[in-house]
XYZ file of C-alpha atoms in Angstrom:
736
model
C -40.054 -19.333 27.742
C -43.299 -17.509 25.992
C -40.861 -14.535 24.983
C -38.394 -16.418 23.449
C -41.138 -18.652 22.131
C -41.984 -15.632 20.311
C -39.229 -14.936 19.208
C -38.335 -17.901 17.760
C -41.675 -17.945 15.671
C -41.209 -14.061 14.463
C -37.661 -15.197 13.338
C -38.892 -18.565 11.798
C -41.882 -16.920 9.911
C -39.461 -14.194 8.423
C -37.183 -16.944 7.916
C -40.227 -18.327 5.565
C -40.981 -15.289 4.286
C -37.646 -14.595 2.507
C -37.203 -18.210 1.193
C -41.151 -17.944 -0.319
C -40.323 -15.161 -2.556
C -42.414 -12.695 -0.006
C -39.940 -10.071 1.528
C -40.864 -6.599 0.820
C -39.759 -4.129 -1.778
C -38.446 -0.738 0.283
C -38.031 2.109 -1.471
C -34.721 2.615 -0.206
C -33.702 -0.748 -2.218
C -34.669 0.987 -5.731
C -33.164 4.467 -5.210
C -30.049 2.883 -3.168
C -29.526 1.252 -6.901
C -29.522 -2.289 -4.712
C -31.372 -4.042 -8.429
C -28.385 -2.390 -10.421
C -27.533 -5.592 -12.531
C -24.099 -5.838 -12.429
C -22.281 -4.631 -15.850
C -19.174 -4.713 -17.567
C -18.530 -0.529 -18.735
C -15.802 0.986 -20.213
C -14.735 -1.707 -22.340
C -12.268 -0.681 -25.512
C -11.821 -2.968 -28.082
C -8.025 -2.981 -28.848
C -6.470 -1.589 -31.971
C -5.173 -5.241 -33.224
C -8.583 -6.310 -33.127
C -8.106 -9.509 -31.286
C -8.480 -8.104 -27.286
C -10.285 -5.727 -25.380
C -9.419 -3.859 -22.254
C -10.893 -2.674 -18.926
C -10.444 -0.850 -15.676
C -11.345 -3.020 -13.217
C -13.764 -1.605 -9.988
C -11.042 -0.127 -7.696
C -9.677 2.516 -11.266
C -6.318 0.909 -10.741
C -5.413 -1.041 -13.251
C -6.319 -1.690 -17.208
C -6.418 -5.095 -17.849
C -6.436 -6.558 -21.618
C -8.306 -9.560 -22.488
C -8.952 -11.641 -24.946
C -11.990 -11.193 -27.491
C -12.127 -14.678 -28.605
C -11.570 -16.376 -24.792
C -12.596 -13.875 -22.703
C -8.954 -14.988 -20.710
C -7.770 -12.130 -19.061
C -3.967 -12.129 -20.878
C -1.997 -8.854 -18.866
C -2.207 -5.954 -16.727
C -1.453 -3.280 -19.396
C -0.910 -0.512 -16.365
C -1.163 -0.135 -12.502
C -0.955 2.905 -10.668
C 0.953 0.625 -7.868
C 3.301 -0.252 -10.315
C 3.946 2.075 -13.009
C 7.142 4.804 -12.664
C 6.839 7.972 -11.288
C 2.565 7.674 -10.736
C 1.178 10.512 -8.918
C -1.457 9.192 -8.327
C -3.531 6.711 -6.383
C -7.010 6.292 -9.382
C -7.969 7.378 -12.908
C -11.346 8.538 -13.919
C -10.885 6.983 -17.463
C -8.397 6.556 -19.988
C -8.129 5.933 -24.299
C -5.000 4.492 -26.583
C -3.355 5.582 -29.290
C -4.641 4.453 -33.157
C -1.706 2.143 -33.078
C -1.511 0.866 -30.100
C 0.999 1.915 -28.174
C 0.148 4.439 -25.898
C -2.461 5.396 -23.373
C -3.882 8.899 -22.138
C -5.258 8.427 -18.742
C -7.508 10.722 -17.199
C -7.872 11.501 -13.555
C -9.066 14.248 -11.656
C -12.409 14.459 -13.982
C -14.891 17.939 -13.262
C -18.098 17.976 -15.774
C -18.636 20.289 -17.315
C -22.237 19.382 -19.057
C -23.906 16.205 -20.307
C -21.073 14.860 -21.895
C -17.687 17.374 -21.658
C -15.277 17.698 -18.891
C -12.134 18.587 -18.245
C -9.041 16.399 -16.412
C -5.736 15.636 -15.620
C -4.048 13.645 -18.590
C -1.133 11.544 -18.767
C 0.871 9.411 -21.058
C 1.794 5.956 -20.423
C 4.181 4.124 -23.158
C 3.330 0.355 -24.234
C 5.497 -0.163 -26.444
C 7.604 -3.805 -26.273
C 10.947 -5.021 -26.730
C 12.272 -8.418 -28.708
C 10.815 -9.824 -25.553
C 8.294 -8.367 -24.884
C 8.717 -6.545 -22.374
C 7.835 -2.624 -21.586
C 10.719 -0.654 -23.055
C 9.550 2.257 -20.777
C 6.993 2.187 -17.942
C 7.017 6.034 -16.997
C 4.469 7.983 -16.474
C 4.480 11.587 -17.931
C 2.072 14.244 -17.735
C 0.487 15.211 -20.827
C 0.507 19.557 -19.948
C 1.592 21.577 -17.031
C -0.380 23.938 -17.869
C -3.945 22.736 -16.071
C -6.643 20.621 -16.494
C -6.882 19.436 -21.031
C -10.072 18.483 -22.630
C -11.642 16.451 -25.304
C -8.262 15.018 -26.399
C -7.295 13.227 -29.566
C -3.768 11.558 -30.703
C -3.049 11.673 -34.270
C -3.090 8.312 -36.292
C 0.805 7.818 -35.835
C 0.424 8.572 -31.982
C 3.365 11.073 -31.718
C 0.769 14.213 -30.895
C -2.428 14.863 -29.236
C -4.608 18.193 -29.204
C -6.955 19.106 -27.053
C -8.752 22.005 -26.002
C -8.501 24.724 -22.814
C -10.064 27.586 -22.582
C -11.942 27.758 -25.502
C -8.168 27.607 -27.356
C -6.541 24.305 -28.858
C -3.466 23.196 -27.873
C -0.495 20.516 -29.655
C 1.758 18.195 -27.317
C 4.951 16.588 -29.803
C 5.814 13.683 -28.320
C 8.554 13.180 -29.792
C 10.290 16.767 -28.747
C 9.845 16.185 -24.906
C 6.399 16.432 -24.974
C 6.977 20.014 -26.363
C 3.577 22.186 -26.467
C 2.275 24.979 -28.795
C -0.856 26.767 -28.243
C -2.636 25.996 -32.179
C -5.558 29.433 -31.388
C -5.103 32.689 -29.465
C -8.718 33.706 -29.816
C -10.724 31.463 -27.640
C -12.626 33.375 -24.770
C -15.773 32.305 -22.618
C -18.965 32.956 -23.537
C -17.515 33.946 -27.367
C -15.675 31.954 -29.282
C -14.832 28.339 -28.829
C -12.487 26.265 -30.663
C -12.469 22.280 -30.687
C -15.185 21.852 -28.634
C -18.978 22.173 -29.161
C -21.108 24.995 -27.533
C -23.476 23.800 -24.860
C -26.569 23.379 -27.709
C -24.303 21.172 -29.941
C -22.901 19.289 -27.099
C -27.030 18.236 -25.498
C -28.639 17.988 -29.209
C -26.266 16.891 -31.713
C -24.523 14.269 -29.029
C -20.488 14.831 -29.258
C -17.993 16.550 -27.021
C -15.147 16.725 -29.314
C -14.843 19.214 -32.639
C -10.995 18.183 -33.543
C -9.756 15.979 -35.839
C -6.010 15.166 -37.030
C -5.520 13.877 -41.192
C -4.515 10.561 -41.609
C -1.186 11.893 -42.450
C -0.667 13.115 -39.475
C 0.011 16.966 -40.837
C -2.979 18.156 -40.088
C -5.320 19.970 -37.526
C -9.172 19.909 -38.645
C -11.785 21.738 -36.078
C -15.153 23.805 -35.576
C -15.434 26.753 -34.398
C -18.270 28.099 -32.564
C -18.628 31.867 -32.567
C -21.240 32.700 -29.630
C -20.705 36.744 -28.986
C -23.899 36.826 -29.999
C -26.122 34.194 -28.891
C -28.770 35.537 -25.743
C -27.051 34.409 -22.360
C -29.037 32.922 -19.524
C -27.889 32.863 -15.476
C -29.568 30.987 -12.412
C -28.219 31.668 -9.080
C -26.180 29.453 -7.134
C -26.278 28.687 -3.137
C -23.711 26.993 -0.550
C -26.104 23.867 -0.543
C -24.827 21.143 0.340
C -23.174 17.487 -1.269
C -21.122 19.816 -2.295
C -21.638 22.503 -0.760
C -20.021 25.419 -2.678
C -18.219 27.563 -0.033
C -17.872 30.800 -1.897
C -21.955 31.704 -1.887
C -21.655 31.237 1.822
C -23.101 34.937 2.517
C -24.514 35.587 -0.494
C -25.693 33.648 -3.649
C -23.911 33.623 -6.798
C -24.381 33.086 -10.540
C -23.585 30.726 -13.598
C -24.128 32.484 -16.721
C -23.821 31.041 -20.182
C -25.048 31.118 -23.666
C -28.563 28.981 -24.369
C -29.990 29.335 -27.810
C -33.807 29.098 -27.538
C -36.345 28.621 -30.424
C -35.945 31.131 -32.661
C -32.912 32.863 -30.928
C -29.208 33.357 -32.281
C -27.476 30.652 -32.856
C -23.102 30.123 -32.885
C -21.898 31.267 -36.279
C -19.689 28.327 -37.498
C -17.329 27.608 -39.393
C -14.577 24.677 -40.350
C -10.846 25.476 -39.739
C -7.856 24.057 -40.585
C -4.179 24.132 -39.396
C -1.218 23.190 -40.724
C 1.402 22.156 -38.310
C 4.436 22.201 -40.433
C 3.795 25.684 -41.992
C 1.484 26.730 -38.710
C -0.740 28.193 -41.542
C -4.567 28.222 -40.469
C -7.413 28.249 -42.844
C -10.932 28.736 -43.432
C -13.346 26.195 -45.701
C -15.245 27.408 -48.409
C -18.186 25.537 -47.364
C -21.360 26.878 -48.807
C -23.122 26.738 -44.848
C -26.637 28.568 -45.201
C -25.551 31.531 -42.465
C -27.719 29.718 -39.526
C -26.407 26.029 -40.493
C -25.403 23.507 -38.574
C -22.363 21.537 -38.421
C -22.914 18.731 -36.544
C -19.779 16.906 -37.660
C -16.247 16.924 -39.014
C -14.118 13.429 -39.396
C -11.244 13.199 -42.013
C -11.252 9.828 -44.207
C -9.177 7.897 -45.278
C -8.018 10.239 -47.517
C -5.860 13.019 -46.297
C -7.581 15.086 -49.235
C -10.734 14.675 -48.125
C -12.200 16.029 -44.629
C -15.769 15.306 -44.624
C -18.181 17.965 -42.833
C -21.941 17.102 -42.260
C -24.160 19.746 -42.391
C -27.633 20.988 -41.503
C -29.933 23.673 -42.289
C -31.319 25.113 -39.822
C -34.325 23.345 -40.134
C -32.825 20.457 -40.038
C -34.974 18.701 -42.899
C -32.162 18.388 -45.410
C -28.382 16.556 -44.378
C -25.300 17.816 -47.021
C -22.081 16.034 -46.294
C -19.436 17.780 -48.431
C -15.477 17.033 -48.644
C -13.465 19.250 -48.399
C -9.387 19.650 -49.428
C -7.478 21.099 -46.245
C -4.893 23.150 -48.149
C -6.903 24.263 -50.835
C -10.280 24.445 -48.726
C -12.335 23.707 -51.786
C -16.052 21.839 -50.528
C -17.790 19.620 -53.079
C -20.490 18.037 -52.171
C -21.171 14.477 -52.035
C -24.460 13.604 -50.568
C -27.706 16.047 -50.066
C -30.599 13.266 -48.397
C -33.744 15.663 -47.299
C -37.195 14.748 -45.555
C -40.226 16.225 -45.088
C -39.865 16.168 -41.939
C -36.527 16.607 -39.862
C -33.268 14.384 -40.479
C -33.253 11.856 -37.229
C -29.801 13.280 -34.964
C -28.630 9.278 -35.515
C -27.261 9.740 -38.706
C -24.252 11.858 -38.011
C -22.135 8.668 -36.126
C -24.016 5.680 -38.285
C -21.637 7.629 -41.396
C -18.358 5.496 -41.187
C -15.656 5.755 -43.880
C -13.633 3.154 -45.402
C -10.998 3.061 -48.535
C -13.551 3.008 -51.073
C -16.901 3.378 -49.439
C -19.145 4.994 -46.690
C -22.173 4.446 -44.663
C -25.542 6.624 -44.566
C -28.596 5.802 -42.534
C -31.761 7.097 -44.454
C -35.501 7.512 -43.692
C -36.480 7.934 -46.721
C -38.752 5.175 -47.658
C -40.271 5.411 -44.163
C -38.006 3.824 -42.599
C -34.725 3.979 -40.584
C -32.384 1.909 -43.496
C -28.838 1.313 -44.505
C -27.483 2.135 -47.213
C -24.520 1.929 -49.285
C -21.986 4.558 -51.430
C -18.753 4.913 -52.830
C -16.460 7.465 -52.107
C -17.945 9.474 -55.118
C -21.182 10.072 -53.441
C -23.148 7.527 -56.059
C -25.392 4.841 -54.237
C -23.937 1.342 -54.796
C -26.926 -0.340 -53.545
C -29.320 -0.335 -50.677
C -28.337 -3.288 -47.813
C -31.121 -3.057 -46.041
C -35.137 -3.004 -46.564
C -38.348 -3.301 -45.287
C -40.983 -1.979 -42.969
C -38.702 -2.183 -39.543
C -35.213 0.225 -38.410
C -32.439 -0.047 -38.175
C -30.936 1.005 -34.801
C -27.428 1.122 -35.482
C -24.748 0.262 -38.395
C -21.758 -1.466 -36.478
C -19.223 -1.494 -39.045
C -18.180 -3.226 -42.403
C -15.712 -5.959 -42.641
C -13.347 -5.385 -46.244
C -12.010 -8.534 -46.327
C -15.730 -10.762 -46.416
C -17.486 -8.188 -47.497
C -19.638 -8.154 -44.847
C -22.060 -5.681 -42.756
C -23.208 -5.618 -39.292
C -25.606 -3.519 -38.148
C -29.195 -3.833 -35.453
C -32.180 -3.696 -36.014
C -36.029 -4.059 -34.759
C -37.043 -6.334 -37.004
C -38.880 -8.709 -35.168
C -40.677 -6.242 -32.985
C -40.338 -2.939 -32.666
C -40.101 -3.879 -29.180
C -37.189 -5.966 -29.433
C -33.611 -5.109 -30.980
C -31.316 -8.249 -32.658
C -27.831 -7.929 -33.944
C -27.744 -9.071 -38.239
C -25.071 -9.284 -40.513
C -25.676 -9.224 -44.631
C -22.070 -10.731 -46.696
C -22.010 -9.766 -49.888
C -23.922 -11.850 -51.871
C -27.210 -9.797 -49.667
C -27.063 -13.546 -47.467
C -28.865 -12.015 -43.866
C -28.154 -13.887 -40.608
C -29.680 -13.207 -37.442
C -26.412 -13.165 -34.891
C -28.251 -12.603 -31.863
C -29.371 -15.778 -29.880
C -32.602 -14.374 -27.358
C -35.369 -12.057 -28.429
C -34.855 -9.426 -26.133
C -32.698 -6.078 -26.185
C -29.125 -6.940 -27.522
C -26.323 -3.984 -27.792
C -23.548 -5.366 -29.361
C -19.477 -4.200 -29.206
C -17.761 -4.718 -31.769
C -14.012 -5.504 -31.912
C -12.012 -3.427 -34.303
C -11.037 -6.247 -37.158
C -15.135 -7.515 -36.839
C -14.184 -10.818 -36.167
C -16.807 -10.830 -32.888
C -18.334 -9.000 -30.498
C -19.360 -8.745 -26.721
C -22.886 -8.971 -26.508
C -25.299 -7.531 -23.660
C -28.685 -8.948 -23.844
C -31.678 -8.474 -21.435
C -35.339 -8.960 -22.029
C -38.323 -8.560 -19.895
C -37.580 -11.528 -17.281
C -34.108 -11.228 -17.616
C -31.565 -9.443 -16.118
C -28.057 -8.260 -18.284
C -26.634 -10.836 -19.631
C -23.011 -10.805 -21.194
C -21.180 -12.464 -23.466
C -18.738 -13.176 -25.863
C -19.385 -13.771 -29.880
C -17.508 -14.290 -32.646
C -19.288 -13.374 -36.122
C -21.464 -15.913 -37.395
C -22.727 -15.369 -33.779
C -21.623 -18.471 -31.751
C -21.364 -17.881 -28.066
C -17.288 -17.433 -27.388
C -17.992 -17.357 -23.167
C -20.604 -15.869 -21.170
C -18.693 -13.627 -19.163
C -21.400 -12.125 -16.780
C -25.067 -13.716 -15.686
C -26.189 -11.859 -12.504
C -26.995 -14.825 -10.798
C -26.494 -13.382 -7.455
C -28.489 -10.738 -8.359
C -30.930 -13.343 -9.326
C -31.052 -14.618 -5.955
C -31.455 -11.860 -4.184
C -34.230 -11.213 -6.809
C -35.705 -14.621 -5.898
C -36.171 -13.228 -1.714
C -38.457 -10.743 -2.942
C -42.281 -10.344 -3.562
C -41.833 -8.396 -7.284
C -45.127 -7.440 -9.410
C -44.560 -8.536 -12.820
C -44.309 -6.120 -16.234
C -46.312 -7.741 -19.069
C -46.755 -5.951 -22.589
C -50.360 -5.290 -23.886
C -52.010 -3.275 -26.965
C -54.500 -1.364 -27.551
C -56.809 0.869 -30.062
C -57.710 4.140 -29.653
C -60.746 6.510 -30.423
C -58.966 7.588 -33.540
C -58.173 4.018 -34.390
C -54.450 3.747 -33.454
C -52.793 0.939 -32.140
C -50.855 1.514 -28.988
C -48.121 -0.838 -27.462
C -47.664 -0.730 -23.309
C -46.236 -2.066 -20.373
C -47.997 -3.243 -17.211
C -47.838 -4.328 -12.903
C -50.370 -5.450 -11.142
C -50.067 -5.656 -7.234
C -48.904 -9.097 -5.838
C -51.865 -11.242 -4.700
C -53.757 -8.902 -7.264
C -57.409 -9.498 -7.642
C -59.330 -8.835 -10.380
C -62.549 -8.351 -8.337
C -60.462 -5.379 -6.448
C -60.774 -2.054 -7.522
C -57.224 -0.937 -7.824
C -55.848 3.121 -8.095
C -53.823 2.928 -11.349
C -50.287 4.909 -11.928
C -49.599 5.586 -15.414
C -45.750 6.577 -16.214
C -44.309 8.186 -19.917
C -42.296 9.720 -21.827
C -43.466 10.337 -24.671
C -40.857 12.692 -26.296
C -40.199 12.374 -30.040
C -38.102 9.270 -31.119
C -38.070 7.836 -27.355
C -39.484 4.485 -26.784
C -40.037 2.619 -22.730
C -41.999 0.391 -23.556
C -39.287 -2.172 -25.091
C -38.321 -6.481 -24.242
C -35.918 -4.922 -21.624
C -35.241 -5.726 -17.664
C -35.218 -3.180 -15.402
C -36.654 -2.208 -11.692
C -37.314 0.897 -10.938
C -39.440 3.498 -8.622
C -42.777 2.142 -10.910
C -42.044 -1.353 -9.558
C -42.045 -0.018 -6.328
C -45.399 1.435 -6.760
C -46.609 -1.807 -7.621
C -45.786 -3.748 -4.916
C -47.296 -0.937 -2.889
C -50.997 -1.898 -4.247
C -50.598 0.382 -8.001
C -51.637 -0.780 -11.666
C -48.647 0.700 -13.244
C -48.960 1.259 -16.772
C -46.600 2.727 -19.139
C -48.129 3.454 -23.115
C -45.478 4.472 -25.873
C -48.010 7.448 -27.544
C -47.688 8.916 -31.355
C -44.319 10.357 -32.349
C -42.770 8.058 -30.019
C -40.049 5.791 -31.990
C -39.747 2.324 -32.957
C -42.417 2.694 -35.796
C -41.266 3.796 -39.130
C -41.318 7.552 -39.841
C -44.927 8.058 -40.176
C -45.921 7.306 -36.630
C -42.942 9.032 -35.430
C -43.639 12.354 -37.597
C -47.045 12.206 -37.034
C -46.580 15.583 -34.262
C -44.479 17.709 -36.218
C -45.010 21.302 -36.096
C -47.297 20.481 -32.930
C -45.301 18.051 -30.309
C -47.366 16.888 -27.049
C -50.538 17.885 -28.958
C -51.511 13.577 -30.731
C -49.387 12.769 -27.234
C -51.272 13.604 -24.783
C -54.383 12.817 -26.459
C -52.710 9.458 -26.525
C -52.653 9.286 -22.766
C -55.672 10.502 -22.374
C -56.741 7.654 -24.679
C -54.810 5.518 -22.372
C -56.666 6.348 -18.926
C -59.879 5.786 -20.759
C -58.830 1.977 -21.807
C -57.663 1.532 -18.180
C -60.992 3.060 -16.479
C -63.059 0.169 -18.480
C -60.568 -2.133 -17.071
C -62.844 -4.393 -14.076
C -59.665 -4.230 -11.868
C -59.462 -0.140 -12.432
C -61.203 2.756 -10.119
C -61.415 5.059 -12.553
C -61.742 7.698 -9.862
C -58.485 7.055 -8.693
C -56.248 7.617 -12.212
C -52.286 9.273 -12.047
C -49.667 10.094 -14.426
C -46.024 10.975 -13.821
C -42.899 11.900 -16.142
C -40.005 13.347 -15.908
C -38.586 15.645 -18.643
C -40.475 15.940 -21.315
C -42.426 13.276 -20.102
C -43.358 16.098 -17.112
C -44.630 18.223 -19.965
C -46.495 15.433 -21.406
C -48.107 15.160 -17.477
C -49.387 18.960 -17.278
C -50.637 18.475 -20.788
C -52.462 15.640 -20.660
C -54.048 17.109 -17.428
C -54.862 20.014 -19.171
C -56.295 17.971 -22.167
C -59.744 18.530 -21.301
C -61.025 15.080 -20.050
C -60.732 14.937 -16.088
C -59.497 11.535 -16.299
C -56.256 12.204 -13.733
C -56.380 13.039 -10.125
C -53.097 13.161 -9.750
C -49.994 14.398 -11.429
C -46.462 14.434 -10.711
C -44.592 16.852 -13.437
C -40.798 16.776 -12.744
C -38.082 18.838 -14.372
C -41.138 19.939 -17.271
C -40.643 21.875 -20.200
C -43.890 24.283 -19.982
C -43.546 26.437 -23.461
C -41.131 25.414 -26.168
C -40.270 29.073 -26.330
C -38.241 28.682 -23.297
C -36.480 25.829 -24.446
C -33.388 25.291 -26.683
C -33.206 26.369 -30.357
C -31.762 22.384 -32.010
C -33.990 20.299 -30.102
C -37.022 22.640 -30.307
C -36.948 24.195 -34.238
C -36.179 19.960 -35.640
C -39.728 19.371 -34.447
C -41.362 22.597 -34.311
C -39.660 25.250 -36.364
C -39.270 28.932 -35.090
C -41.985 30.250 -33.418
C -41.712 33.031 -35.593
C -42.761 30.639 -38.772
C -44.776 28.205 -36.641
C -46.847 30.707 -33.933
C -49.888 28.428 -34.128
C -47.807 25.499 -33.400
C -46.217 26.605 -30.448
C -49.370 27.727 -28.477
C -51.078 24.575 -29.335
C -48.150 22.791 -28.032
C -47.598 25.313 -24.705
C -48.940 24.326 -20.852
C -49.890 27.974 -20.699
C -52.271 28.094 -23.324
C -54.061 25.006 -21.828
C -53.696 25.298 -18.462
C -56.844 26.875 -17.533
C -58.501 23.557 -17.862
C -56.001 21.980 -15.729
C -57.713 19.065 -13.799
C -56.838 17.239 -11.087
C -53.797 17.439 -7.861
C -51.036 18.385 -9.337
C -47.105 18.522 -7.796
C -44.391 20.441 -9.783
C -41.041 19.618 -9.326
C -37.943 21.439 -10.544
C -34.133 21.759 -9.343
C -32.633 25.196 -9.761
C -29.983 24.679 -11.456
C -31.132 22.792 -14.428
C -28.910 24.255 -17.652
C -31.290 22.429 -19.754
C -34.609 22.520 -18.844
C -34.286 25.836 -17.292
C -36.373 26.513 -13.465
C -37.728 29.290 -15.495
C -40.274 26.490 -16.767
C -41.774 26.391 -13.521
C -41.628 29.930 -11.858
C -43.540 31.387 -15.385
C -46.448 28.120 -15.573
C -46.645 28.565 -11.471
C -47.604 31.898 -11.677
C -49.958 31.048 -15.049
C -51.267 28.494 -12.154
C -51.992 31.329 -9.769
C -53.380 34.382 -11.482
C -56.056 31.219 -12.885
C -57.011 30.601 -8.962
C -55.561 27.162 -10.053
C -54.025 25.401 -6.551
C -50.929 22.777 -6.724
C -48.094 21.157 -5.114
C -44.075 22.376 -5.353
C -41.197 20.400 -4.395
C -37.420 22.573 -5.395
C -34.316 21.376 -5.245
C -31.412 23.625 -4.233
C -29.251 23.932 -6.778
C -29.639 19.971 -8.267
C -30.220 19.615 -12.075
C -32.247 18.266 -14.786
C -31.185 14.994 -12.797
C -31.941 16.030 -9.720
C -29.118 13.654 -7.555
C -27.174 13.875 -4.794
C -26.228 13.605 -1.480
C -29.707 12.156 0.175
C -31.375 14.122 -3.193
C -32.698 10.825 -4.852
C -34.150 9.523 -1.486
C -36.053 12.641 -0.972
C -37.761 12.993 -4.214
C -38.619 9.407 -4.236
C -40.332 9.823 -1.007
C -41.997 13.303 -2.066
C -43.595 11.543 -5.177
C -44.449 8.194 -3.668
C -46.234 10.161 -0.062
C -48.179 12.322 -2.891
C -49.796 9.207 -5.063
C -50.477 7.808 -1.813
C -52.522 10.571 -0.602
C -53.807 11.583 -3.709
C -54.126 8.436 -5.119
């Protein structure tokens, strides 16, 4: 009876703890994604402007919904009912511009961050007078092997794609006949229609292929990377997945990777006349080492928009090329004393008589409106805030839609400005709003969260009125209510340099201000980034706060949301001011009565890992321990486009590169250091870690190290993430 009573009491105690929100966070809960909010992903607005589509959870159906009601209208595609469907599930899909066909991707295999190959299938959505599909037959796009970056012609009768660095064309009106457009594609030499590694990574796109609006021509960027230096990293058999080919002897992966100051791909724009099979090269007055980050056909078939940057990336030029005569006319030039931000390209949208531009020419990112001749019509927005994204223009009403941080650098809201200049805030709640508009600009799906609210998804009309709430994450809220969770709070402080910085802090549960706590600082700190935003999330930092740490994150100088002067003050010397601001944060925290100044640690991933090294070696011994994951250690090792945007080349800025190198200040490294890196990191190469550790060895500096076989920059697969965060947890518990 006594045993039964004790068991009963223990069960009642556990139940009471759960009911009062006292369940303890476990590390595996964090890593497993238990607290990941439910989301609505893969939403594609339909061309009709009234509907959107989404895959179901098991990737077997494409379901059509009404933007106005949020109700399901019909199932457009189902693997179980489609005729001659040879696959049981699929990965993604796209509509033809006229909405009459689907292109469905299966057997998707990633290449780099955004690129992939897949086996694609065509599925017609044509309806007869009674609304019945005339031929719901699934057809393989090509029998020649997996495809990359397929794109429909505007009339939906053709699809161009890339295979093995060459462009192919399929004509659906001729029995899906396939022809080859280019012949010179070759791995690590010539690429047609898709970007090379550095363009994909740093200019954020995976297709360089466009049809003309009259369906007669294909335009594409051709990359000649034959003179770009190669980089190789080893591959082992490993696990999750196992690479059987390397079971006995390791292999290697070799690809073209231009480092700072090295040769880039030579680029040019070509057009292909589908009827005559004539290929032409545009007479583009591009610098020999210039960039072509985007091409877009405008509404005018005779105007192919070509966007270019010089190698310094401080001059942006927009040309209109005639795809047949090959002549190019400069339409717009935007220049900066520092650099042009990468978000300019996808915020240029073309309309029959106008196009948009985001520019920081007045110190903040704002929306400008031009006619097709390149004459400024008006500056649409102004003020000491940043326009984050131009969402679109409603030609019927003359209204502009965009997101901005006008409320606060920590927040993002949805706005409309009508043709009379009247501004209306459409989003209802303060926090982070991310809208997806219908093609008609009449409706939008809004994803909202703030510090205390997991993702909330609503459908709204273009006045901001909520039409339907689609997702509330109530189940997650109920789960969270059973846990003892630290709360994130915002704070600001002023550095000794007189700079006000924004931060957030999580204190342990049952926090006692009379006690002294260890501090763990997390940051990323990269140019234009923001970690301190009014958005919801539970992460490993939450777990560490529940384990008794005061966890802090501060966005230092060089981060985004506060205008050009704040963001670009690190130009030519990245890493220096940012590191000083992390040291200043530690000094500020050390003065707080509840902080044990002898137990302050710092960590970060990628640029955040680099910042860990720079901060621990700044010369002020405030950090007892730090972890640098996948860290760049010297910018001479990193890619040309990213590095030179902020630093120019090593040949031009040797002093800046030396000051920004973790090697230069390695002799001042103070505190216990753990270095973590994946050996198959195609982004921040393992070379960064290997060379830096050798520097520490020769300086007599001890350190810990954790290497992950065959893992890329994200370091995941199988048990890897749990192992990684267990290692980090144990390291900081032992040292702090």
